Amino acid sequence: MHLKNYNTQEIALTKYLFFTGKGGVGKTSVACATAVKLADSGKKVMLISTDPASNLQDVFETALTNKGVEIKEVPNLTVANFDPLEAAAEYRESVIGPYRGKLPEAVIRNMEEQLSGSCTVEIAAFNEFSNIITDEKAAEQYDHILFDTAPTGHTLRMLQLPSAWSGFISESTHGASCLGQLSGLESKKEIYQNAVNNLSDKQKTTLILVTRPEPSPLNEAERASIELQQIGVNNQILIINGLLDEHDDDISEAFYIKQQDALKSMPISLRSLKTFKIPLRPYSITGIDNVRAFLSVEHVKTNRQTLEVDEISSFVKVIEDLDKRNKKVIFAMGKGGVGKTTIASAIALGLAKRGKKVHLTTTDPAAHLRHVIDENNGITISSIDEKKELERYKEYVLSKARGSMSKEDIAYIEEDLRSPCTQEIAVFRAFAEIVDKSEQEVVVIDTAPTGHTLLLLDSTQSYHKEIQRSQGDIPETVKKLLPRLRNEAETEVVIVTLAEATPVYEAVRLQDDLKRAGIHSKWWLINASLYAANTTNEILKAKASNEIEWINKVNQISKGSFAVIEWMPEEVKGKMLDKLID
């Protein structure tokens, strides 16, 4: 697949540029490099991040505010860093504050958790977008305004529903949801509508989808592209970041082939988009020199860091520890694309080889999983079909609502049921049924619900006890499972990440979420490490040296309880799984 390099001079870029993509694909790097390139060409540019894990301060080596700071090394550039987590906390308190002391504590806790999810953070971020994208002064002052993170289709659809603005729907809710994010924002309704109009105006706005040449980020880019097209955001371009152009040893050749295979099987709907590439850069995008070099051919030398680790544990040690401590429920947890399914399969196989009876369950289709691992040696396999479980849960909730609610309210609940939290709840209910049936064996699962989902289920449980009503009832299997998950003697979460900034920051957020829900996690696994793979290719070797910073960080966070798995050229299945655990 022959692609042209991404060059801002050759593309007609609109005033508003939204960058979106799966965590860890280099969205911030591309947004920063674009901003600097445009500013260097004489354009007045503002770059805004609403990413909770934003590292813009590191990139520009400057303390940033939400008002915007001029970057002295780039005279035409102003950078602002909004913290949507802070904004979401303020918003949450503005909604709940008036009820403190007036409603029972269980009800307050339930309201707090309802407004603690990713959807509320998205609304808080959208609030910031809206103020700027509808600000006529900003439009006059800047030639380009860049947003590092685009709103999702789910958020935009919710903003367009009348019931979204009416607060908690009093007649009936589905017990555990993201309902109510927009209650109290009636005064913003017109601003939000104008913002949505500007977003879908192709003369004003371009959506830049950033991906990597790997199956998981490409599929995520396709999903975002389709969702946003459905809402009228049609002016889209695709950037494939991190393509290796040259290979000169076995590892770099395998790396190159793997990337090319991913591009050959790229989702069809992405092929119609204008597509550009950015070659693999071996360095971290921090400091103006590196930002400027990102979209040019020159290479910037990397500062080689020192590994501050006495000993790196092997994956085998993790499995031995899980076996010795006799864990009964084991989650492999991490953001999509870090290799959770492979890790969960390897843990299941490792425990089965040590004489345990193991049940492995996943949201990966069972047929696909059986290519990875054989159903023998004391292992049984089941898969949870996320789409099917979501439909089952939607039907269960809507059948209750149809008797007593208006069409508008039902439309809102239908949209709310498409939120990430609701999907997790649907899958978790199915998972609870499997665990309930598998009490005599170890259950290993590669789809862990977040702490927020568990707290939603838990707070809803006490909420319904408090006000004695039947809607949104929680199945007995879930009620039984919640205490088990908090029992450190039984349950373990293994956090899977990559040795890169975004996956590590996202894993930290997952761990914080789990702590909030009272769930124990000891081991961290750094997967697909080039540092551990011993390549001699110049680019990959330099990339491997940049992993050291993140290996040191994981060592710190996990207090030394981590293992590193090397990048493997072959798909990890069958005998390759044995290699991983022997």
Coordinates of C-alpha atoms in Angstrom, one line a residue:
M1 CA 0.0 0.0 0.0
H2 CA 1.8 3.2 -1.2
L3 CA 1.0 6.2 0.9
K4 CA 2.2 9.8 0.8
N5 CA 3.8 11.4 3.9
Y6 CA 1.5 13.6 5.9
N7 CA 2.4 17.2 5.0
T8 CA 0.3 20.1 6.3
Q9 CA 1.4 22.3 3.3
E10 CA -0.3 19.9 0.8
I11 CA -3.6 19.5 2.5
A12 CA -6.4 22.2 2.6
L13 CA -6.9 22.3 6.3
T14 CA -10.0 24.0 7.8
K15 CA -10.1 26.4 10.8
Y16 CA -11.1 23.7 13.3
L17 CA -9.1 20.4 13.4
F18 CA -10.2 17.6 15.6
F19 CA -7.8 14.7 16.2
T20 CA -9.2 11.4 17.4
G21 CA -8.0 7.8 17.8
K22 CA -7.5 5.0 20.2
G23 CA -5.2 5.7 23.2
G24 CA -1.6 5.3 22.4
V25 CA -1.7 5.8 18.6
G26 CA 0.2 9.1 18.7
K27 CA -2.8 11.4 18.5
T28 CA -1.2 14.1 20.8
S29 CA 2.1 13.8 18.8
V30 CA 0.4 14.4 15.5
A31 CA -1.7 17.3 16.9
C32 CA 1.3 19.0 18.4
A33 CA 3.5 18.5 15.3
T34 CA 0.6 19.9 13.1
A35 CA 0.2 22.9 15.3
V36 CA 3.9 23.7 15.3
K37 CA 4.2 23.2 11.5
L38 CA 1.2 25.5 10.8
A39 CA 2.6 28.2 13.3
D40 CA 6.0 28.0 11.7
S41 CA 4.4 28.7 8.3
G42 CA 3.1 32.0 9.7
K43 CA -0.5 30.9 10.8
K44 CA -1.9 32.0 14.1
V45 CA -2.7 28.7 15.9
M46 CA -4.3 27.5 19.1
L47 CA -3.9 24.0 20.3
I48 CA -6.3 22.7 23.0
S49 CA -6.2 19.3 24.9
T50 CA -9.1 17.9 26.8
D51 CA -7.4 14.5 27.3
P52 CA -7.3 13.5 31.1
A53 CA -3.9 11.8 30.4
S54 CA -2.6 14.7 28.4
N55 CA 1.2 15.1 28.4
L56 CA 1.2 18.5 26.6
Q57 CA 3.2 20.1 29.4
D58 CA 6.0 17.6 28.8
V59 CA 5.8 18.0 25.0
F60 CA 6.3 21.8 25.2
E61 CA 8.3 21.7 28.4
T62 CA 6.1 24.5 29.6
A63 CA 3.6 24.9 32.5
L64 CA 0.2 25.2 30.8
T65 CA -3.2 26.6 31.9
N66 CA -6.8 26.2 30.7
K67 CA -6.6 29.9 29.5
G68 CA -3.8 29.3 27.0
V69 CA 0.0 30.0 27.2
E70 CA 2.0 31.4 24.3
I71 CA 5.0 29.1 23.4
K72 CA 8.1 31.4 23.2
E73 CA 10.0 29.0 20.8
V74 CA 7.0 29.0 18.4
P75 CA 5.9 32.7 18.2
N76 CA 2.4 32.0 16.6
L77 CA 1.3 29.2 18.9
T78 CA -0.9 29.3 22.0
V79 CA -1.5 26.0 23.9
A80 CA -4.2 25.4 26.4
N81 CA -4.6 22.3 28.6
F82 CA -8.1 21.7 30.1
D83 CA -8.5 19.0 32.8
P84 CA -11.9 17.4 32.1
L85 CA -11.6 15.3 35.3
E86 CA -11.5 18.5 37.3
A87 CA -14.4 20.0 35.3
A88 CA -16.4 16.8 35.7
A89 CA -15.9 16.9 39.5
E90 CA -17.1 20.5 39.7
Y91 CA -20.1 19.7 37.5
R92 CA -20.9 16.6 39.6
E93 CA -20.9 18.7 42.8
S94 CA -23.1 21.4 41.2
V95 CA -25.7 18.8 40.5
I96 CA -25.5 16.8 43.8
G97 CA -24.6 19.6 46.3
P98 CA -28.2 20.9 46.8
Y99 CA -29.3 17.3 47.9
R100 CA -26.6 16.7 50.5
G101 CA -28.1 16.4 54.0
K102 CA -31.6 16.2 52.5
L103 CA -31.5 12.7 50.9
P104 CA -30.3 9.4 52.4
E105 CA -26.5 8.8 52.1
A106 CA -27.1 5.7 49.9
V107 CA -29.0 7.9 47.4
I108 CA -26.3 10.5 47.3
R109 CA -23.6 7.8 46.8
N110 CA -25.7 6.4 43.9
M111 CA -26.0 9.9 42.3
E112 CA -22.2 10.4 42.7
E113 CA -21.3 7.2 41.0
Q114 CA -23.9 7.8 38.2
L115 CA -21.9 11.0 37.4
S116 CA -18.4 9.5 37.8
G117 CA -18.2 7.7 34.4
S118 CA -16.4 8.5 31.2
C119 CA -19.6 9.9 29.7
T120 CA -19.6 12.7 32.3
V121 CA -16.0 13.5 31.6
E122 CA -16.8 13.6 27.9
I123 CA -19.6 16.1 28.6
A124 CA -17.2 18.2 30.7
A125 CA -14.7 18.1 27.8
F126 CA -17.5 19.0 25.2
N127 CA -18.4 21.9 27.4
E128 CA -14.8 23.3 26.8
F129 CA -15.0 22.5 23.0
S130 CA -18.3 24.3 22.8
N131 CA -17.1 27.5 24.5
I132 CA -14.3 27.8 22.0
I133 CA -15.8 26.5 18.8
T134 CA -18.7 29.0 19.2
D135 CA -16.4 31.9 20.4
E136 CA -16.4 34.5 17.6
K137 CA -13.4 36.4 19.1
A138 CA -11.3 33.2 19.0
A139 CA -12.4 32.5 15.4
E140 CA -11.2 36.0 14.4
Q141 CA -7.9 35.7 16.4
Y142 CA -6.7 32.3 15.1
D143 CA -6.3 30.9 11.6
H144 CA -6.5 27.3 13.0
I145 CA -7.9 25.9 16.3
L146 CA -6.7 22.3 17.0
F147 CA -8.4 20.0 19.5
D148 CA -6.4 17.0 20.7
T149 CA -9.4 14.6 21.2
A150 CA -12.7 14.7 19.4
P151 CA -16.0 14.0 21.0
T152 CA -17.5 10.6 20.4
G153 CA -20.6 9.9 18.4
H154 CA -22.4 8.7 21.6
T155 CA -21.9 12.1 23.3
L156 CA -23.1 14.1 20.2
R157 CA -26.2 11.9 19.8
M158 CA -27.1 12.4 23.4
L159 CA -26.8 16.2 23.1
Q160 CA -29.4 16.0 20.4
L161 CA -32.1 14.3 22.5
P162 CA -34.6 16.4 24.3
S163 CA -34.8 14.1 27.4
A164 CA -31.0 14.5 27.9
W165 CA -31.7 17.9 29.3
S166 CA -34.3 17.0 31.8
G167 CA -32.2 15.5 34.6
F168 CA -32.7 12.0 36.1
I169 CA -35.8 10.5 34.5
S170 CA -38.0 10.0 37.5
E171 CA -40.5 7.3 36.4
S172 CA -37.9 4.6 35.9
T173 CA -34.2 4.2 35.3
H174 CA -32.3 1.0 34.4
G175 CA -30.5 0.9 37.7
A176 CA -26.9 1.3 36.6
S177 CA -26.3 3.8 33.9
C178 CA -24.8 7.2 32.9
L179 CA -28.2 8.9 33.1
G180 CA -28.3 12.5 34.1
Q181 CA -25.0 13.9 32.7
L182 CA -26.7 16.9 31.2
S183 CA -29.1 17.7 34.0
G184 CA -28.5 21.3 35.1
L185 CA -27.0 22.4 31.8
E186 CA -30.2 23.8 30.2
S187 CA -28.5 27.2 29.9
K188 CA -25.9 25.7 27.6
K189 CA -28.3 24.0 25.2
E190 CA -28.1 26.7 22.5
I191 CA -24.2 26.8 22.7
Y192 CA -24.1 23.0 22.4
Q193 CA -26.4 23.1 19.3
N194 CA -24.2 25.7 17.7
A195 CA -21.1 23.6 18.5
V196 CA -22.6 20.5 16.9
N197 CA -23.5 22.6 13.8
N198 CA -19.9 23.9 13.5
L199 CA -18.6 20.4 13.9
S200 CA -20.6 19.1 10.9
D201 CA -19.8 22.1 8.7
K202 CA -17.1 20.7 6.3
Q203 CA -16.0 24.3 5.4
K204 CA -15.1 24.8 9.0
T205 CA -14.1 21.4 10.5
T206 CA -11.9 18.5 9.6
L207 CA -11.8 15.3 11.6
I208 CA -8.3 13.7 11.6
L209 CA -8.4 10.0 12.5
V210 CA -5.0 8.9 13.8
T211 CA -4.3 5.2 13.9
R212 CA -1.4 2.7 13.8
P213 CA -0.8 -0.1 11.3
E214 CA -2.3 -2.7 13.7
P215 CA -5.8 -4.4 13.6
S216 CA -7.1 -3.0 16.9
P217 CA -6.5 0.7 16.3
L218 CA -7.6 0.4 12.7
N219 CA -11.0 -1.1 13.8
E220 CA -11.4 1.6 16.4
A221 CA -10.7 4.3 13.7
E222 CA -13.4 2.7 11.6
R223 CA -15.9 2.7 14.4
A224 CA -15.2 6.4 15.2
S225 CA -15.3 7.3 11.5
I226 CA -18.7 5.7 10.9
E227 CA -20.3 7.0 14.2
L228 CA -19.3 10.6 13.4
Q229 CA -20.3 10.3 9.7
Q230 CA -23.8 9.3 10.9
I231 CA -24.0 12.6 12.8
G232 CA -22.9 14.6 9.7
V233 CA -19.2 14.9 10.5
N234 CA -18.1 13.9 7.0
N235 CA -14.9 15.8 6.4
Q236 CA -12.4 13.2 7.5
I237 CA -8.8 12.3 6.8
L238 CA -6.8 9.2 8.0
I239 CA -3.2 9.3 9.2
I240 CA -1.4 6.0 9.7
N241 CA 1.3 6.7 12.3
G242 CA 4.4 4.7 13.0
L243 CA 5.1 2.9 9.7
L244 CA 8.5 1.2 9.5
D245 CA 10.0 1.9 6.1
E246 CA 13.2 -0.1 6.3
H247 CA 14.1 -3.5 7.7
D248 CA 17.6 -5.1 8.1
D249 CA 17.3 -7.9 10.7
D250 CA 14.9 -10.7 11.5
I251 CA 12.9 -8.7 14.1
S252 CA 12.6 -5.5 11.9
E253 CA 11.5 -7.6 8.9
A254 CA 8.8 -9.4 10.9
F255 CA 7.7 -6.0 12.3
Y256 CA 7.5 -4.6 8.8
I257 CA 5.5 -7.7 7.5
K258 CA 3.1 -7.5 10.5
Q259 CA 2.3 -3.8 9.7
Q260 CA 1.8 -4.4 6.0
D261 CA -0.5 -7.4 6.7
A262 CA -2.6 -5.1 8.9
L263 CA -2.8 -2.5 6.2
K264 CA -3.9 -5.1 3.6
S265 CA -6.8 -6.1 5.8
M266 CA -7.7 -2.5 6.7
P267 CA -11.5 -2.0 7.1
I268 CA -13.2 -1.2 3.8
S269 CA -14.9 2.0 5.0
L270 CA -11.5 3.5 5.8
R271 CA -10.2 3.0 2.3
S272 CA -12.4 5.7 0.8
L273 CA -10.7 8.3 3.1
K274 CA -7.8 10.5 2.1
T275 CA -4.9 8.6 3.8
F276 CA -1.4 9.7 4.8
K277 CA 1.4 8.1 6.6
I278 CA 4.0 9.2 9.2
P279 CA 7.1 7.0 9.4
L280 CA 8.0 5.3 12.7
R281 CA 9.9 7.8 14.9
P282 CA 12.2 6.2 17.5
Y283 CA 12.0 9.1 20.0
S284 CA 9.5 10.4 22.5
I285 CA 7.8 13.6 21.3
T286 CA 9.0 15.9 24.0
G287 CA 10.8 19.2 23.4
I288 CA 10.3 21.6 20.5
D289 CA 13.2 20.0 18.5
N290 CA 11.5 16.6 18.5
V291 CA 8.1 18.1 17.7
R292 CA 9.5 19.9 14.7
A293 CA 11.3 16.8 13.5
F294 CA 8.2 14.5 13.8
L295 CA 6.9 15.5 10.4
S296 CA 10.3 15.8 8.7
V297 CA 12.9 13.2 7.7
E298 CA 15.6 14.2 10.1
H299 CA 16.2 12.1 13.2
V300 CA 16.8 13.5 16.7
K301 CA 19.1 11.7 19.0
T302 CA 17.5 10.0 22.0
N303 CA 18.8 10.4 25.5
R304 CA 19.5 6.8 26.6
Q305 CA 18.0 6.3 30.1
T306 CA 19.3 3.8 32.7
L307 CA 17.2 0.9 33.8
E308 CA 16.5 1.4 37.5
V309 CA 15.4 -2.2 38.1
D310 CA 17.4 -4.8 39.9
E311 CA 15.6 -7.7 38.4
I312 CA 12.8 -8.1 35.8
S313 CA 10.5 -11.0 36.6
S314 CA 9.5 -13.4 33.9
F315 CA 5.9 -14.1 33.1
V316 CA 6.3 -17.6 34.5
K317 CA 6.9 -16.0 37.9
V318 CA 3.5 -14.3 37.7
I319 CA 1.8 -17.6 37.0
E320 CA 3.6 -19.4 39.8
D321 CA 2.6 -16.7 42.2
L322 CA -1.1 -16.9 41.1
D323 CA -0.9 -20.7 41.6
K324 CA 0.8 -20.5 45.0
R325 CA -1.7 -17.9 46.3
N326 CA -4.6 -20.1 45.0
K327 CA -6.5 -17.4 43.2
K328 CA -10.0 -18.3 42.0
V329 CA -11.0 -15.4 39.8
I330 CA -8.3 -13.8 37.6
F331 CA -8.8 -10.8 35.3
A332 CA -6.4 -9.7 32.6
M333 CA -7.1 -6.0 32.5
G334 CA -6.0 -3.2 30.2
K335 CA -7.0 -1.0 27.3
G336 CA -7.9 -2.6 24.0
G337 CA -4.9 -3.6 21.8
V338 CA -2.4 -4.4 24.6
G339 CA -2.8 -8.2 24.3
K340 CA -5.3 -9.1 27.1
T341 CA -6.7 -12.2 25.3
T342 CA -3.2 -13.7 24.7
I343 CA -2.2 -13.0 28.3
A344 CA -5.5 -14.5 29.7
S345 CA -5.0 -17.6 27.5
A346 CA -1.4 -18.0 28.7
I347 CA -2.4 -17.6 32.4
A348 CA -5.1 -20.3 31.9
L349 CA -2.6 -22.7 30.2
G350 CA 0.1 -22.1 32.8
L351 CA -2.3 -22.8 35.7
A352 CA -3.7 -25.9 33.9
K353 CA -0.2 -27.2 33.5
R354 CA 0.2 -26.9 37.2
G355 CA -2.8 -29.1 37.8
K356 CA -5.6 -26.6 38.2
K357 CA -9.0 -27.0 36.6
V358 CA -9.4 -23.8 34.6
H359 CA -12.3 -22.0 32.9
L360 CA -11.2 -19.3 30.4
T361 CA -13.9 -16.8 29.3
T362 CA -13.5 -13.9 26.9
T363 CA -15.3 -11.5 24.6
D364 CA -13.1 -12.8 21.8
P365 CA -15.3 -15.2 19.7
A366 CA -14.8 -18.7 21.0
A367 CA -14.0 -20.0 17.5
H368 CA -11.1 -17.5 17.3
L369 CA -9.9 -18.3 20.8
R370 CA -9.7 -22.0 20.0
H371 CA -7.1 -21.1 17.4
V372 CA -5.1 -19.6 20.2
I373 CA -5.5 -22.3 22.8
D374 CA -6.6 -26.0 22.8
E375 CA -9.5 -27.0 25.0
N376 CA -7.6 -29.7 26.9
N377 CA -5.2 -30.0 29.9
G378 CA -8.1 -29.2 32.2
I379 CA -9.2 -26.0 30.4
T380 CA -12.7 -25.2 29.3
I381 CA -13.5 -22.2 27.2
S382 CA -16.6 -20.0 26.8
S383 CA -17.1 -16.6 25.1
I384 CA -19.4 -13.7 25.8
D385 CA -20.8 -12.1 22.7
E386 CA -20.8 -8.4 23.6
K387 CA -23.3 -7.4 21.0
K388 CA -25.7 -10.2 21.9
E389 CA -25.4 -9.4 25.7
L390 CA -25.9 -5.7 25.0
E391 CA -29.1 -6.5 23.0
R392 CA -30.4 -8.8 25.7
Y393 CA -29.8 -6.2 28.4
K394 CA -31.3 -3.4 26.2
E395 CA -34.4 -5.4 25.6
Y396 CA -34.7 -6.2 29.4
V397 CA -34.5 -2.5 30.3
L398 CA -36.7 -1.2 27.5
S399 CA -39.5 -3.7 28.0
K400 CA -39.8 -2.3 31.6
A401 CA -39.7 1.3 30.3
R402 CA -42.2 1.0 27.5
G403 CA -45.2 0.7 29.8
S404 CA -44.7 4.0 31.6
M405 CA -42.5 6.4 29.6
S406 CA -42.9 8.8 26.7
K407 CA -41.2 8.2 23.3
E408 CA -38.7 11.0 24.0
D409 CA -37.6 9.5 27.3
I410 CA -37.3 6.0 25.7
A411 CA -35.1 7.5 23.0
Y412 CA -32.9 8.9 25.6
I413 CA -32.6 5.6 27.5
E414 CA -31.9 3.9 24.1
E415 CA -28.9 6.3 23.6
D416 CA -27.8 5.9 27.2
L417 CA -27.8 2.1 26.7
R418 CA -25.1 2.7 24.0
S419 CA -22.7 4.2 26.5
P420 CA -19.5 2.3 27.4
C421 CA -20.6 1.8 31.0
T422 CA -23.9 0.1 29.9
Q423 CA -22.0 -2.3 27.6
E424 CA -19.7 -3.2 30.5
I425 CA -22.7 -3.8 32.7
A426 CA -24.3 -6.1 30.1
V427 CA -21.1 -8.1 29.7
F428 CA -20.6 -8.2 33.4
R429 CA -24.0 -9.7 34.0
A430 CA -23.1 -12.5 31.6
F431 CA -19.7 -13.0 33.2
A432 CA -21.4 -13.2 36.7
E433 CA -23.5 -16.1 35.4
I434 CA -20.4 -18.0 34.2
V435 CA -18.5 -17.4 37.5
D436 CA -21.6 -18.6 39.4
K437 CA -21.5 -21.9 37.4
S438 CA -17.8 -22.3 37.7
E439 CA -17.3 -22.3 41.5
Q440 CA -15.2 -25.5 41.4
E441 CA -12.5 -24.2 39.1
V442 CA -10.3 -21.2 38.5
V443 CA -12.0 -18.6 36.2
V444 CA -9.7 -16.5 34.0
I445 CA -11.3 -13.6 32.1
D446 CA -9.9 -11.1 29.6
T447 CA -12.7 -8.6 29.9
A448 CA -12.6 -6.9 33.2
P449 CA -15.3 -4.3 34.2
T450 CA -13.8 -1.1 35.5
G451 CA -14.1 0.0 39.1
H452 CA -16.7 2.5 38.0
T453 CA -19.0 -0.2 36.6
L454 CA -18.6 -2.3 39.8
L455 CA -19.4 0.8 42.0
L456 CA -22.4 1.6 39.8
L457 CA -23.8 -1.9 40.3
D458 CA -23.0 -1.7 44.0
S459 CA -24.4 1.7 44.7
T460 CA -27.5 0.9 42.7
Q461 CA -27.9 -2.2 44.9
S462 CA -27.9 -0.2 48.1
Y463 CA -29.9 2.6 46.5
H464 CA -32.7 0.2 45.6
K465 CA -32.6 -1.4 49.1
E466 CA -33.0 2.1 50.5
I467 CA -36.0 3.2 48.5
Q468 CA -37.5 -0.2 48.0
R469 CA -38.4 -0.2 44.3
S470 CA -38.0 -3.0 41.8
Q471 CA -36.8 -1.2 38.6
G472 CA -33.1 -1.8 37.7
D473 CA -33.0 -4.9 39.9
I474 CA -29.6 -6.6 40.0
P475 CA -29.4 -10.4 39.4
E476 CA -28.5 -12.6 42.3
T477 CA -25.4 -13.8 40.4
V478 CA -24.1 -10.2 40.4
K479 CA -24.9 -9.6 44.0
K480 CA -23.0 -12.8 45.0
L481 CA -20.0 -11.9 42.8
L482 CA -19.4 -8.3 44.0
P483 CA -18.1 -9.4 47.5
R484 CA -16.0 -12.2 45.9
L485 CA -14.3 -9.7 43.7
R486 CA -13.3 -7.6 46.8
N487 CA -11.9 -10.7 48.5
E488 CA -8.2 -10.4 48.1
A489 CA -7.8 -14.1 48.9
E490 CA -9.9 -15.1 45.9
T491 CA -9.6 -12.4 43.2
E492 CA -6.6 -11.0 41.4
V493 CA -6.4 -8.4 38.6
V494 CA -3.3 -8.6 36.4
I495 CA -2.9 -5.2 34.7
V496 CA -1.6 -5.5 31.1
T497 CA 0.1 -2.5 29.4
L498 CA 2.8 -1.5 26.9
A499 CA 6.0 0.4 27.6
E500 CA 4.6 3.6 26.3
A501 CA 3.1 6.8 27.8
T502 CA -0.6 6.5 27.0
P503 CA -1.1 2.8 27.8
V504 CA 0.8 3.3 31.1
Y505 CA -1.3 6.4 32.1
E506 CA -4.5 4.5 31.1
A507 CA -3.5 1.5 33.2
V508 CA -2.8 3.8 36.2
R509 CA -6.4 5.2 35.8
L510 CA -7.7 1.6 35.7
Q511 CA -5.8 0.8 38.9
D512 CA -7.2 3.9 40.6
D513 CA -10.7 2.9 39.6
L514 CA -10.2 -0.6 41.0
K515 CA -8.8 0.8 44.3
R516 CA -12.0 3.0 44.6
A517 CA -14.0 -0.2 44.2
G518 CA -12.0 -2.1 46.7
I519 CA -10.4 -4.6 44.3
H520 CA -6.9 -5.9 44.7
S521 CA -4.3 -5.9 42.0
K522 CA -0.6 -6.9 42.5
W523 CA 1.0 -7.8 39.1
W524 CA 1.6 -5.6 36.1
L525 CA 2.7 -7.1 32.7
I526 CA 4.5 -5.1 30.1
N527 CA 3.6 -6.8 26.8
A528 CA 5.2 -6.7 23.4
S529 CA 8.5 -5.1 24.5
L530 CA 11.1 -4.3 21.9
Y531 CA 13.6 -3.6 24.7
A532 CA 13.3 -7.4 25.6
A533 CA 13.5 -8.4 21.9
N534 CA 17.2 -7.5 21.2
T535 CA 16.8 -6.0 17.7
T536 CA 19.8 -4.6 15.9
N537 CA 17.7 -2.3 13.6
E538 CA 18.6 1.3 14.2
I539 CA 15.0 2.7 14.5
L540 CA 13.6 -0.2 16.5
K541 CA 16.7 -0.2 18.8
A542 CA 16.2 3.5 19.5
K543 CA 12.5 2.8 20.1
A544 CA 13.5 0.1 22.5
S545 CA 15.7 2.5 24.5
N546 CA 12.7 4.8 24.9
E547 CA 10.8 2.0 26.6
I548 CA 13.2 2.2 29.6
E549 CA 11.5 5.3 31.0
W550 CA 8.2 3.4 31.1
I551 CA 9.6 0.2 32.5
N552 CA 11.1 2.3 35.3
K553 CA 7.7 3.9 35.8
V554 CA 5.9 0.6 36.0
N555 CA 8.5 -0.7 38.4
Q556 CA 7.8 2.2 40.6
I557 CA 4.0 2.0 40.4
S558 CA 3.9 -1.8 40.9
K559 CA 6.5 -1.7 43.7
G560 CA 8.6 -4.2 41.7
S561 CA 5.7 -6.6 41.0
F562 CA 5.9 -6.6 37.2
A563 CA 7.1 -8.8 34.4
V564 CA 8.1 -8.0 30.8
I565 CA 7.1 -10.1 27.7
E566 CA 9.2 -9.6 24.6
W567 CA 7.7 -8.5 21.2
M568 CA 7.1 -11.6 19.1
P569 CA 7.0 -11.7 15.4
E570 CA 4.5 -14.6 15.1
E571 CA 0.9 -14.6 16.3
V572 CA 0.9 -16.0 19.8
K573 CA -1.1 -19.2 19.6
G574 CA -0.7 -23.0 20.0
K575 CA 3.0 -23.8 20.6
M576 CA 3.9 -20.1 20.9
L577 CA 1.8 -19.9 24.0
D578 CA 3.9 -22.7 25.5
K579 CA 7.0 -20.7 24.7
L580 CA 5.5 -17.7 26.6
I581 CA 5.0 -19.7 29.8
D582 CA 7.9 -22.2 29.8

